[in-house]
């Protein structure tokens, strides 16, 4: 029992280190693209993949349920498609927050109300990452 707890803690630490290294990689690719070292098209593709990988790591830190992670992945793909197919407007921001509300409701249904604090922490970090992603694309 004690060994299992240590393995989970070390696994979580490894995932957090991977999450931080992905953030550093995202910033490095963004800077390399803005300075002209990296082709803008290649930089855009790499930034999208790093954003998806960042969300993948964040989801795996907070949740282990396959149903929950699947819902978060579907929401992530839909938001990326919606972000690139429409303009950045106040209406889209409202639609995003409605989607986050629906996602939080679905996750709470799967995980239970006892995990609500963990879910709200996840959604807060997820939204902050989304805001940073949008801001980098506005500057891009």
mmCIF file of N, CA and C in Angstrom:
data_model
loop_
_atom_site.group_PDB
_atom_site.id
_atom_site.type_symbol
_atom_site.label_atom_id
_atom_site.label_comp_id
_atom_site.label_asym_id
_atom_site.label_seq_id
_atom_site.Cartn_x
_atom_site.Cartn_y
_atom_site.Cartn_z
ATOM 1 N N UNK A 1 0.818 -1.182 0.000
ATOM 2 C CA UNK A 1 0.000 0.000 0.000
ATOM 3 C C UNK A 1 0.867 1.254 0.000
ATOM 4 N N UNK A 2 1.898 1.271 0.859
ATOM 5 C CA UNK A 2 2.778 2.430 0.938
ATOM 6 C C UNK A 2 3.534 2.637 -0.369
ATOM 7 N N UNK A 3 3.962 1.555 -1.006
ATOM 8 C CA UNK A 3 4.679 1.655 -2.268
ATOM 9 C C UNK A 3 3.800 2.237 -3.356
ATOM 10 N N UNK A 4 2.543 1.834 -3.386
ATOM 11 C CA UNK A 4 1.622 2.351 -4.396
ATOM 12 C C UNK A 4 1.444 3.860 -4.259
ATOM 13 N N UNK A 5 1.372 4.346 -3.014
ATOM 14 C CA UNK A 5 1.211 5.774 -2.789
ATOM 15 C C UNK A 5 2.434 6.538 -3.292
ATOM 16 N N UNK A 6 3.617 6.011 -3.035
ATOM 17 C CA UNK A 6 4.831 6.665 -3.508
ATOM 18 C C UNK A 6 4.920 6.651 -5.026
ATOM 19 N N UNK A 7 4.486 5.559 -5.659
ATOM 20 C CA UNK A 7 4.498 5.502 -7.113
ATOM 21 C C UNK A 7 3.557 6.534 -7.704
ATOM 22 N N UNK A 8 2.369 6.696 -7.124
ATOM 23 C CA UNK A 8 1.429 7.689 -7.618
ATOM 24 C C UNK A 8 1.957 9.104 -7.429
ATOM 25 N N UNK A 9 2.599 9.361 -6.289
ATOM 26 C CA UNK A 9 3.155 10.684 -6.040
ATOM 27 C C UNK A 9 4.299 10.975 -7.005
ATOM 28 N N UNK A 10 5.173 10.019 -7.240
ATOM 29 C CA UNK A 10 6.279 10.249 -8.176
ATOM 30 C C UNK A 10 5.756 10.378 -9.597
ATOM 31 N N UNK A 11 4.707 9.631 -9.932
ATOM 32 C CA UNK A 11 4.104 9.741 -11.248
ATOM 33 C C UNK A 11 3.492 11.124 -11.440
ATOM 34 N N UNK A 12 2.859 11.656 -10.397
ATOM 35 C CA UNK A 12 2.267 12.988 -10.473
ATOM 36 C C UNK A 12 3.356 14.047 -10.614
ATOM 37 N N UNK A 13 4.453 13.883 -9.899
ATOM 38 C CA UNK A 13 5.569 14.824 -10.006
ATOM 39 C C UNK A 13 6.151 14.783 -11.419
ATOM 40 N N UNK A 14 6.295 13.587 -11.975
ATOM 41 C CA UNK A 14 6.788 13.457 -13.342
ATOM 42 C C UNK A 14 5.858 14.145 -14.331
ATOM 43 N N UNK A 15 4.551 14.018 -14.116
ATOM 44 C CA UNK A 15 3.586 14.668 -15.009
ATOM 45 C C UNK A 15 3.639 16.185 -14.884
ATOM 46 N N UNK A 16 3.864 16.680 -13.671
ATOM 47 C CA UNK A 16 3.973 18.131 -13.483
ATOM 48 C C UNK A 16 5.241 18.651 -14.152
ATOM 49 N N UNK A 17 6.334 17.919 -14.045
ATOM 50 C CA UNK A 17 7.572 18.311 -14.725
ATOM 51 C C UNK A 17 7.368 18.303 -16.236
ATOM 52 N N UNK A 18 6.659 17.313 -16.744
ATOM 53 C CA UNK A 18 6.348 17.247 -18.176
ATOM 54 C C UNK A 18 5.459 18.411 -18.587
ATOM 55 N N UNK A 19 4.506 18.776 -17.746
ATOM 56 C CA UNK A 19 3.634 19.912 -18.018
ATOM 57 C C UNK A 19 4.433 21.207 -18.086
ATOM 58 N N UNK A 20 5.324 21.408 -17.150
ATOM 59 C CA UNK A 20 6.148 22.624 -17.130
ATOM 60 C C UNK A 20 7.090 22.658 -18.323
ATOM 61 N N UNK A 21 7.664 21.517 -18.687
ATOM 62 C CA UNK A 21 8.549 21.489 -19.851
ATOM 63 C C UNK A 21 7.770 21.740 -21.142
ATOM 64 N N UNK A 22 6.528 21.323 -21.203
ATOM 65 C CA UNK A 22 5.701 21.608 -22.371
ATOM 66 C C UNK A 22 5.405 23.096 -22.466
ATOM 67 N N UNK A 23 5.166 23.747 -21.329
ATOM 68 C CA UNK A 23 4.941 25.192 -21.322
ATOM 69 C C UNK A 23 6.190 25.924 -21.788
ATOM 70 N N UNK A 24 7.346 25.493 -21.305
ATOM 71 C CA UNK A 24 8.611 26.107 -21.724
ATOM 72 C C UNK A 24 8.828 25.882 -23.225
ATOM 73 N N UNK A 25 8.518 24.691 -23.713
ATOM 74 C CA UNK A 25 8.630 24.416 -25.143
ATOM 75 C C UNK A 25 7.696 25.276 -25.970
ATOM 76 N N UNK A 26 6.486 25.494 -25.471
ATOM 77 C CA UNK A 26 5.515 26.344 -26.164
ATOM 78 C C UNK A 26 6.055 27.765 -26.295
ATOM 79 N N UNK A 27 6.595 28.288 -25.194
ATOM 80 C CA UNK A 27 7.153 29.642 -25.214
ATOM 81 C C UNK A 27 8.366 29.706 -26.142
ATOM 82 N N UNK A 28 9.203 28.682 -26.116
ATOM 83 C CA UNK A 28 10.393 28.671 -26.973
ATOM 84 C C UNK A 28 10.017 28.634 -28.452
ATOM 85 N N UNK A 29 9.030 27.814 -28.806
ATOM 86 C CA UNK A 29 8.598 27.747 -30.213
ATOM 87 C C UNK A 29 7.948 29.064 -30.619
ATOM 88 N N UNK A 30 7.174 29.659 -29.725
ATOM 89 C CA UNK A 30 6.547 30.947 -30.036
ATOM 90 C C UNK A 30 7.596 32.014 -30.291
ATOM 91 N N UNK A 31 8.607 32.073 -29.437
ATOM 92 C CA UNK A 31 9.677 33.059 -29.618
ATOM 93 C C UNK A 31 10.468 32.773 -30.892
ATOM 94 N N UNK A 32 10.746 31.502 -31.156
ATOM 95 C CA UNK A 32 11.480 31.146 -32.372
ATOM 96 C C UNK A 32 10.677 31.504 -33.622
ATOM 97 N N UNK A 33 9.378 31.373 -33.559
ATOM 98 C CA UNK A 33 8.538 31.729 -34.699
ATOM 99 C C UNK A 33 8.484 33.242 -34.880
ATOM 100 N N UNK A 34 8.361 33.977 -33.790
ATOM 101 C CA UNK A 34 8.287 35.440 -33.881
ATOM 102 C C UNK A 34 9.602 36.063 -34.324
ATOM 103 N N UNK A 35 10.731 35.443 -33.990
ATOM 104 C CA UNK A 35 12.020 35.992 -34.400
ATOM 105 C C UNK A 35 12.413 35.570 -35.813
ATOM 106 N N UNK A 36 11.661 34.681 -36.405
ATOM 107 C CA UNK A 36 11.939 34.271 -37.774
ATOM 108 C C UNK A 36 12.837 33.061 -37.888
ATOM 109 N N UNK A 37 13.213 32.458 -36.802
ATOM 110 C CA UNK A 37 14.047 31.260 -36.833
ATOM 111 C C UNK A 37 13.253 30.086 -37.394
ATOM 112 N N UNK A 38 11.974 30.051 -37.070
ATOM 113 C CA UNK A 38 11.082 28.976 -37.491
ATOM 114 C C UNK A 38 10.070 29.526 -38.491
ATOM 115 N N UNK A 39 9.782 28.752 -39.513
ATOM 116 C CA UNK A 39 8.777 29.116 -40.497
ATOM 117 C C UNK A 39 7.436 29.347 -39.786
ATOM 118 N N UNK A 40 6.698 30.429 -40.132
ATOM 119 C CA UNK A 40 5.431 30.696 -39.432
ATOM 120 C C UNK A 40 4.403 29.570 -39.543
ATOM 121 N N UNK A 41 4.322 28.907 -40.679
ATOM 122 C CA UNK A 41 3.363 27.813 -40.824
ATOM 123 C C UNK A 41 3.753 26.611 -39.962
ATOM 124 N N UNK A 42 5.018 26.277 -39.986
ATOM 125 C CA UNK A 42 5.500 25.188 -39.141
ATOM 126 C C UNK A 42 5.355 25.548 -37.670
ATOM 127 N N UNK A 43 5.665 26.798 -37.332
ATOM 128 C CA UNK A 43 5.516 27.250 -35.959
ATOM 129 C C UNK A 43 4.070 27.170 -35.482
ATOM 130 N N UNK A 44 3.130 27.533 -36.363
ATOM 131 C CA UNK A 44 1.710 27.470 -35.994
ATOM 132 C C UNK A 44 1.280 26.033 -35.733
ATOM 133 N N UNK A 45 1.710 25.123 -36.576
ATOM 134 C CA UNK A 45 1.347 23.711 -36.397
ATOM 135 C C UNK A 45 1.954 23.161 -35.110
ATOM 136 N N UNK A 46 3.218 23.482 -34.864
ATOM 137 C CA UNK A 46 3.874 23.002 -33.647
ATOM 138 C C UNK A 46 3.218 23.602 -32.408
ATOM 139 N N UNK A 47 2.824 24.872 -32.470
ATOM 140 C CA UNK A 47 2.152 25.503 -31.334
ATOM 141 C C UNK A 47 0.806 24.846 -31.044
ATOM 142 N N UNK A 48 0.074 24.506 -32.086
ATOM 143 C CA UNK A 48 -1.213 23.825 -31.881
ATOM 144 C C UNK A 48 -0.996 22.460 -31.242
ATOM 145 N N UNK A 49 -0.024 21.716 -31.733
ATOM 146 C CA UNK A 49 0.248 20.396 -31.152
ATOM 147 C C UNK A 49 0.751 20.507 -29.700
ATOM 148 N N UNK A 50 1.590 21.491 -29.431
ATOM 149 C CA UNK A 50 2.055 21.681 -28.051
ATOM 150 C C UNK A 50 0.906 22.092 -27.139
ATOM 151 N N UNK A 51 -0.026 22.891 -27.640
ATOM 152 C CA UNK A 51 -1.197 23.268 -26.851
ATOM 153 C C UNK A 51 -2.048 22.036 -26.547
ATOM 154 N N UNK A 52 -2.230 21.193 -27.533
ATOM 155 C CA UNK A 52 -3.013 19.976 -27.312
ATOM 156 C C UNK A 52 -2.296 19.050 -26.327
ATOM 157 N N UNK A 53 -0.987 18.931 -26.456
ATOM 158 C CA UNK A 53 -0.219 18.077 -25.545
ATOM 159 C C UNK A 53 -0.233 18.641 -24.128
ATOM 160 N N UNK A 54 -0.192 19.960 -24.012
ATOM 161 C CA UNK A 54 -0.285 20.615 -22.718
ATOM 162 C C UNK A 54 -1.619 20.302 -22.046
ATOM 163 N N UNK A 55 -2.702 20.402 -22.807
ATOM 164 C CA UNK A 55 -4.013 20.071 -22.255
ATOM 165 C C UNK A 55 -4.128 18.584 -21.922
ATOM 166 N N UNK A 56 -3.521 17.739 -22.736
ATOM 167 C CA UNK A 56 -3.510 16.304 -22.478
ATOM 168 C C UNK A 56 -2.826 16.007 -21.149
ATOM 169 N N UNK A 57 -1.661 16.618 -20.912
ATOM 170 C CA UNK A 57 -0.934 16.413 -19.656
ATOM 171 C C UNK A 57 -1.708 16.970 -18.470
ATOM 172 N N UNK A 58 -2.310 18.140 -18.646
ATOM 173 C CA UNK A 58 -3.092 18.728 -17.563
ATOM 174 C C UNK A 58 -4.276 17.844 -17.200
ATOM 175 N N UNK A 59 -4.940 17.306 -18.188
ATOM 176 C CA UNK A 59 -6.081 16.425 -17.944
ATOM 177 C C UNK A 59 -5.645 15.160 -17.227
ATOM 178 N N UNK A 60 -4.517 14.602 -17.614
ATOM 179 C CA UNK A 60 -4.035 13.380 -16.971
ATOM 180 C C UNK A 60 -3.534 13.611 -15.550
ATOM 181 N N UNK A 61 -3.159 14.824 -15.204
ATOM 182 C CA UNK A 61 -2.768 15.125 -13.828
ATOM 183 C C UNK A 61 -3.986 15.107 -12.923
ATOM 184 N N UNK A 62 -5.088 15.651 -13.401
ATOM 185 C CA UNK A 62 -6.265 15.794 -12.558
ATOM 186 C C UNK A 62 -7.198 14.585 -12.572
ATOM 187 N N UNK A 63 -7.318 13.905 -13.712
ATOM 188 C CA UNK A 63 -8.328 12.853 -13.831
ATOM 189 C C UNK A 63 -7.707 11.547 -14.304
ATOM 190 N N UNK A 64 -8.281 10.439 -13.843
ATOM 191 C CA UNK A 64 -7.858 9.125 -14.303
ATOM 192 C C UNK A 64 -8.992 8.400 -15.026
ATOM 193 N N UNK A 65 -10.215 8.880 -14.880
ATOM 194 C CA UNK A 65 -11.364 8.254 -15.515
ATOM 195 C C UNK A 65 -11.305 8.463 -17.030
ATOM 196 N N UNK A 66 -11.499 7.398 -17.768
ATOM 197 C CA UNK A 66 -11.454 7.495 -19.230
ATOM 198 C C UNK A 66 -12.626 8.298 -19.777
ATOM 199 N N UNK A 67 -13.785 8.194 -19.131
ATOM 200 C CA UNK A 67 -14.948 8.955 -19.586
ATOM 201 C C UNK A 67 -14.708 10.451 -19.432
ATOM 202 N N UNK A 68 -14.134 10.844 -18.319
ATOM 203 C CA UNK A 68 -13.879 12.260 -18.066
ATOM 204 C C UNK A 68 -12.826 12.793 -19.022
ATOM 205 N N UNK A 69 -11.736 12.074 -19.164
ATOM 206 C CA UNK A 69 -10.682 12.549 -20.060
ATOM 207 C C UNK A 69 -11.169 12.605 -21.499
ATOM 208 N N UNK A 70 -12.008 11.665 -21.905
ATOM 209 C CA UNK A 70 -12.558 11.694 -23.257
ATOM 210 C C UNK A 70 -13.398 12.946 -23.468
ATOM 211 N N UNK A 71 -14.204 13.310 -22.484
ATOM 212 C CA UNK A 71 -15.028 14.519 -22.599
ATOM 213 C C UNK A 71 -14.156 15.766 -22.701
ATOM 214 N N UNK A 72 -13.092 15.815 -21.929
ATOM 215 C CA UNK A 72 -12.197 16.971 -21.995
ATOM 216 C C UNK A 72 -11.502 17.017 -23.353
ATOM 217 N N UNK A 73 -11.080 15.874 -23.878
ATOM 218 C CA UNK A 73 -10.420 15.849 -25.191
ATOM 219 C C UNK A 73 -11.373 16.298 -26.295
ATOM 220 N N UNK A 74 -12.606 15.839 -26.246
ATOM 221 C CA UNK A 74 -13.584 16.250 -27.258
ATOM 222 C C UNK A 74 -13.814 17.756 -27.168
ATOM 223 N N UNK A 75 -13.957 18.276 -25.945
ATOM 224 C CA UNK A 75 -14.140 19.715 -25.776
ATOM 225 C C UNK A 75 -12.931 20.475 -26.305
ATOM 226 N N UNK A 76 -11.724 19.977 -26.065
ATOM 227 C CA UNK A 76 -10.517 20.641 -26.530
ATOM 228 C C UNK A 76 -10.478 20.686 -28.056
ATOM 229 N N UNK A 77 -10.804 19.591 -28.703
ATOM 230 C CA UNK A 77 -10.804 19.564 -30.170
ATOM 231 C C UNK A 77 -11.861 20.515 -30.717
ATOM 232 N N UNK A 78 -13.045 20.517 -30.127
ATOM 233 C CA UNK A 78 -14.104 21.417 -30.582
ATOM 234 C C UNK A 78 -13.732 22.880 -30.399
ATOM 235 N N UNK A 79 -13.079 23.209 -29.275
ATOM 236 C CA UNK A 79 -12.711 24.598 -29.059
ATOM 237 C C UNK A 79 -11.611 25.036 -30.021
ATOM 238 N N UNK A 80 -10.686 24.156 -30.345
ATOM 239 C CA UNK A 80 -9.637 24.511 -31.305
ATOM 240 C C UNK A 80 -10.250 24.723 -32.687
ATOM 241 N N UNK A 81 -11.149 23.830 -33.084
ATOM 242 C CA UNK A 81 -11.815 24.003 -34.386
ATOM 243 C C UNK A 81 -12.635 25.296 -34.396
ATOM 244 N N UNK A 82 -13.366 25.557 -33.332
ATOM 245 C CA UNK A 82 -14.189 26.758 -33.252
ATOM 246 C C UNK A 82 -13.328 28.013 -33.248
ATOM 247 N N UNK A 83 -12.192 27.950 -32.571
ATOM 248 C CA UNK A 83 -11.305 29.105 -32.502
ATOM 249 C C UNK A 83 -10.728 29.442 -33.873
ATOM 250 N N UNK A 84 -10.356 28.441 -34.651
ATOM 251 C CA UNK A 84 -9.738 28.710 -35.941
ATOM 252 C C UNK A 84 -10.739 28.962 -37.060
ATOM 253 N N UNK A 85 -11.992 28.573 -36.862
ATOM 254 C CA UNK A 85 -12.980 28.767 -37.917
ATOM 255 C C UNK A 85 -13.809 30.028 -37.756
ATOM 256 N N UNK A 86 -13.736 30.683 -36.620
ATOM 257 C CA UNK A 86 -14.521 31.884 -36.395
ATOM 258 C C UNK A 86 -13.631 33.007 -35.907
ATOM 259 N N UNK A 87 -14.179 34.197 -35.940
ATOM 260 C CA UNK A 87 -13.435 35.367 -35.491
ATOM 261 C C UNK A 87 -13.443 35.442 -33.966
ATOM 262 N N UNK A 88 -12.522 36.191 -33.428
ATOM 263 C CA UNK A 88 -12.412 36.372 -31.979
ATOM 264 C C UNK A 88 -13.338 37.512 -31.577
ATOM 265 N N UNK A 89 -14.508 37.174 -31.032
ATOM 266 C CA UNK A 89 -15.497 38.181 -30.652
ATOM 267 C C UNK A 89 -15.991 37.906 -29.232
ATOM 268 N N UNK A 90 -16.764 38.859 -28.725
ATOM 269 C CA UNK A 90 -17.360 38.695 -27.409
ATOM 270 C C UNK A 90 -18.352 37.531 -27.400
ATOM 271 N N UNK A 91 -19.035 37.344 -28.506
ATOM 272 C CA UNK A 91 -19.979 36.226 -28.633
ATOM 273 C C UNK A 91 -19.263 34.888 -28.477
ATOM 274 N N UNK A 92 -18.085 34.756 -29.069
ATOM 275 C CA UNK A 92 -17.320 33.519 -28.959
ATOM 276 C C UNK A 92 -16.839 33.281 -27.525
ATOM 277 N N UNK A 93 -16.521 34.360 -26.814
ATOM 278 C CA UNK A 93 -16.113 34.220 -25.421
ATOM 279 C C UNK A 93 -17.273 33.697 -24.583
ATOM 280 N N UNK A 94 -18.465 34.239 -24.826
ATOM 281 C CA UNK A 94 -19.654 33.776 -24.105
ATOM 282 C C UNK A 94 -19.936 32.309 -24.435
ATOM 283 N N UNK A 95 -19.818 31.945 -25.697
ATOM 284 C CA UNK A 95 -20.033 30.544 -26.096
ATOM 285 C C UNK A 95 -19.004 29.634 -25.431
ATOM 286 N N UNK A 96 -17.759 30.086 -25.333
ATOM 287 C CA UNK A 96 -16.721 29.293 -24.670
ATOM 288 C C UNK A 96 -17.074 29.043 -23.208
ATOM 289 N N UNK A 97 -17.500 30.091 -22.502
ATOM 290 C CA UNK A 97 -17.826 29.922 -21.084
ATOM 291 C C UNK A 97 -19.092 29.090 -20.885
ATOM 292 N N UNK A 98 -20.024 29.157 -21.810
ATOM 293 C CA UNK A 98 -21.179 28.253 -21.750
ATOM 294 C C UNK A 98 -20.705 26.815 -21.927
ATOM 295 N N UNK A 99 -19.784 26.611 -22.868
ATOM 296 C CA UNK A 99 -19.211 25.275 -23.074
ATOM 297 C C UNK A 99 -18.454 24.778 -21.854
ATOM 298 N N UNK A 100 -17.694 25.664 -21.198
ATOM 299 C CA UNK A 100 -16.988 25.283 -19.967
ATOM 300 C C UNK A 100 -17.987 24.900 -18.887
ATOM 301 N N UNK A 101 -19.103 25.631 -18.814
ATOM 302 C CA UNK A 101 -20.142 25.298 -17.837
ATOM 303 C C UNK A 101 -20.735 23.923 -18.089
ATOM 304 N N UNK A 102 -21.014 23.629 -19.350
ATOM 305 C CA UNK A 102 -21.546 22.305 -19.710
ATOM 306 C C UNK A 102 -20.518 21.226 -19.410
ATOM 307 N N UNK A 103 -19.250 21.489 -19.740
ATOM 308 C CA UNK A 103 -18.185 20.523 -19.461
ATOM 309 C C UNK A 103 -18.051 20.280 -17.963
ATOM 310 N N UNK A 104 -18.107 21.334 -17.164
ATOM 311 C CA UNK A 104 -17.996 21.144 -15.715
ATOM 312 C C UNK A 104 -19.172 20.336 -15.180
ATOM 313 N N UNK A 105 -20.361 20.572 -15.700
ATOM 314 C CA UNK A 105 -21.524 19.790 -15.278
ATOM 315 C C UNK A 105 -21.345 18.308 -15.622
ATOM 316 N N UNK A 106 -20.868 18.041 -16.838
ATOM 317 C CA UNK A 106 -20.671 16.645 -17.255
ATOM 318 C C UNK A 106 -19.580 15.961 -16.435
ATOM 319 N N UNK A 107 -18.514 16.689 -16.128
ATOM 320 C CA UNK A 107 -17.431 16.101 -15.329
ATOM 321 C C UNK A 107 -17.909 15.834 -13.903
ATOM 322 N N UNK A 108 -18.678 16.765 -13.345
ATOM 323 C CA UNK A 108 -19.202 16.554 -11.989
ATOM 324 C C UNK A 108 -20.150 15.355 -11.972
ATOM 325 N N UNK A 109 -20.890 15.131 -13.040
ATOM 326 C CA UNK A 109 -21.756 13.964 -13.116
ATOM 327 C C UNK A 109 -20.940 12.672 -13.099
ATOM 328 N N UNK A 110 -19.785 12.678 -13.754
ATOM 329 C CA UNK A 110 -18.931 11.486 -13.795
ATOM 330 C C UNK A 110 -18.147 11.291 -12.501
ATOM 331 N N UNK A 111 -17.518 12.355 -12.024
ATOM 332 C CA UNK A 111 -16.607 12.251 -10.886
ATOM 333 C C UNK A 111 -17.321 12.315 -9.538
ATOM 334 N N UNK A 112 -18.447 12.977 -9.489
ATOM 335 C CA UNK A 112 -19.175 13.119 -8.230
ATOM 336 C C UNK A 112 -18.992 14.502 -7.632
ATOM 337 N N UNK A 113 -19.933 14.905 -6.819
ATOM 338 C CA UNK A 113 -19.881 16.237 -6.217
ATOM 339 C C UNK A 113 -18.757 16.370 -5.201
ATOM 340 N N UNK A 114 -18.281 15.276 -4.670
ATOM 341 C CA UNK A 114 -17.182 15.346 -3.703
ATOM 342 C C UNK A 114 -15.881 15.813 -4.351
ATOM 343 N N UNK A 115 -15.784 15.670 -5.661
ATOM 344 C CA UNK A 115 -14.579 16.088 -6.394
ATOM 345 C C UNK A 115 -14.740 17.463 -7.033
ATOM 346 N N UNK A 116 -15.738 18.228 -6.624
ATOM 347 C CA UNK A 116 -16.032 19.511 -7.261
ATOM 348 C C UNK A 116 -14.868 20.493 -7.145
ATOM 349 N N UNK A 117 -14.199 20.550 -6.011
ATOM 350 C CA UNK A 117 -13.078 21.473 -5.839
ATOM 351 C C UNK A 117 -11.951 21.158 -6.823
ATOM 352 N N UNK A 118 -11.637 19.876 -6.972
ATOM 353 C CA UNK A 118 -10.603 19.459 -7.926
ATOM 354 C C UNK A 118 -11.023 19.811 -9.349
ATOM 355 N N UNK A 119 -12.289 19.645 -9.668
ATOM 356 C CA UNK A 119 -12.788 19.948 -11.015
ATOM 357 C C UNK A 119 -12.707 21.448 -11.285
ATOM 358 N N UNK A 120 -13.078 22.260 -10.304
ATOM 359 C CA UNK A 120 -13.012 23.710 -10.493
ATOM 360 C C UNK A 120 -11.576 24.207 -10.594
ATOM 361 N N UNK A 121 -10.660 23.576 -9.875
ATOM 362 C CA UNK A 121 -9.235 23.909 -10.035
ATOM 363 C C UNK A 121 -8.775 23.589 -11.449
ATOM 364 N N UNK A 122 -9.146 22.407 -11.920
ATOM 365 C CA UNK A 122 -8.779 22.015 -13.279
ATOM 366 C C UNK A 122 -9.331 23.011 -14.295
ATOM 367 N N UNK A 123 -10.606 23.358 -14.169
ATOM 368 C CA UNK A 123 -11.224 24.272 -15.134
ATOM 369 C C UNK A 123 -10.597 25.659 -15.064
ATOM 370 N N UNK A 124 -10.170 26.092 -13.886
ATOM 371 C CA UNK A 124 -9.489 27.374 -13.763
ATOM 372 C C UNK A 124 -8.153 27.383 -14.489
ATOM 373 N N UNK A 125 -7.362 26.346 -14.264
ATOM 374 C CA UNK A 125 -6.069 26.241 -14.948
ATOM 375 C C UNK A 125 -6.278 26.063 -16.445
ATOM 376 N N UNK A 126 -7.260 25.269 -16.821
ATOM 377 C CA UNK A 126 -7.574 25.043 -18.237
ATOM 378 C C UNK A 126 -7.956 26.357 -18.919
ATOM 379 N N UNK A 127 -8.743 27.178 -18.244
ATOM 380 C CA UNK A 127 -9.156 28.464 -18.817
ATOM 381 C C UNK A 127 -7.974 29.418 -18.900
ATOM 382 N N UNK A 128 -7.099 29.424 -17.913
ATOM 383 C CA UNK A 128 -5.910 30.278 -17.971
ATOM 384 C C UNK A 128 -5.023 29.875 -19.145
ATOM 385 N N UNK A 129 -4.854 28.580 -19.349
ATOM 386 C CA UNK A 129 -4.060 28.113 -20.495
ATOM 387 C C UNK A 129 -4.725 28.532 -21.802
ATOM 388 N N UNK A 130 -6.041 28.458 -21.866
ATOM 389 C CA UNK A 130 -6.771 28.879 -23.067
ATOM 390 C C UNK A 130 -6.585 30.374 -23.312
ATOM 391 N N UNK A 131 -6.623 31.195 -22.264
ATOM 392 C CA UNK A 131 -6.427 32.641 -22.422
ATOM 393 C C UNK A 131 -5.019 32.924 -22.936
ATOM 394 N N UNK A 132 -4.030 32.231 -22.392
ATOM 395 C CA UNK A 132 -2.653 32.406 -22.874
ATOM 396 C C UNK A 132 -2.544 31.974 -24.322
ATOM 397 N N UNK A 133 -3.181 30.867 -24.689
ATOM 398 C CA UNK A 133 -3.169 30.390 -26.066
ATOM 399 C C UNK A 133 -3.786 31.421 -26.996
ATOM 400 N N UNK A 134 -4.924 31.981 -26.622
ATOM 401 C CA UNK A 134 -5.591 32.980 -27.459
ATOM 402 C C UNK A 134 -4.737 34.232 -27.581
ATOM 403 N N UNK A 135 -4.142 34.676 -26.481
ATOM 404 C CA UNK A 135 -3.302 35.870 -26.530
ATOM 405 C C UNK A 135 -2.081 35.665 -27.418
ATOM 406 N N UNK A 136 -1.480 34.472 -27.369
ATOM 407 C CA UNK A 136 -0.325 34.231 -28.243
ATOM 408 C C UNK A 136 -0.747 34.213 -29.708
ATOM 409 N N UNK A 137 -1.965 33.737 -29.986
ATOM 410 C CA UNK A 137 -2.425 33.735 -31.378
ATOM 411 C C UNK A 137 -2.818 35.133 -31.853
ATOM 412 N N UNK A 138 -3.250 35.991 -30.933
ATOM 413 C CA UNK A 138 -3.527 37.370 -31.322
ATOM 414 C C UNK A 138 -2.215 38.082 -31.677
ATOM 415 N N UNK A 139 -1.169 37.824 -30.881
ATOM 416 C CA UNK A 139 0.157 38.418 -31.156
ATOM 417 C C UNK A 139 0.794 37.762 -32.366
ATOM 418 N N UNK A 140 0.517 36.474 -32.582
ATOM 419 C CA UNK A 140 1.115 35.723 -33.680
ATOM 420 C C UNK A 140 0.706 36.319 -34.999
#
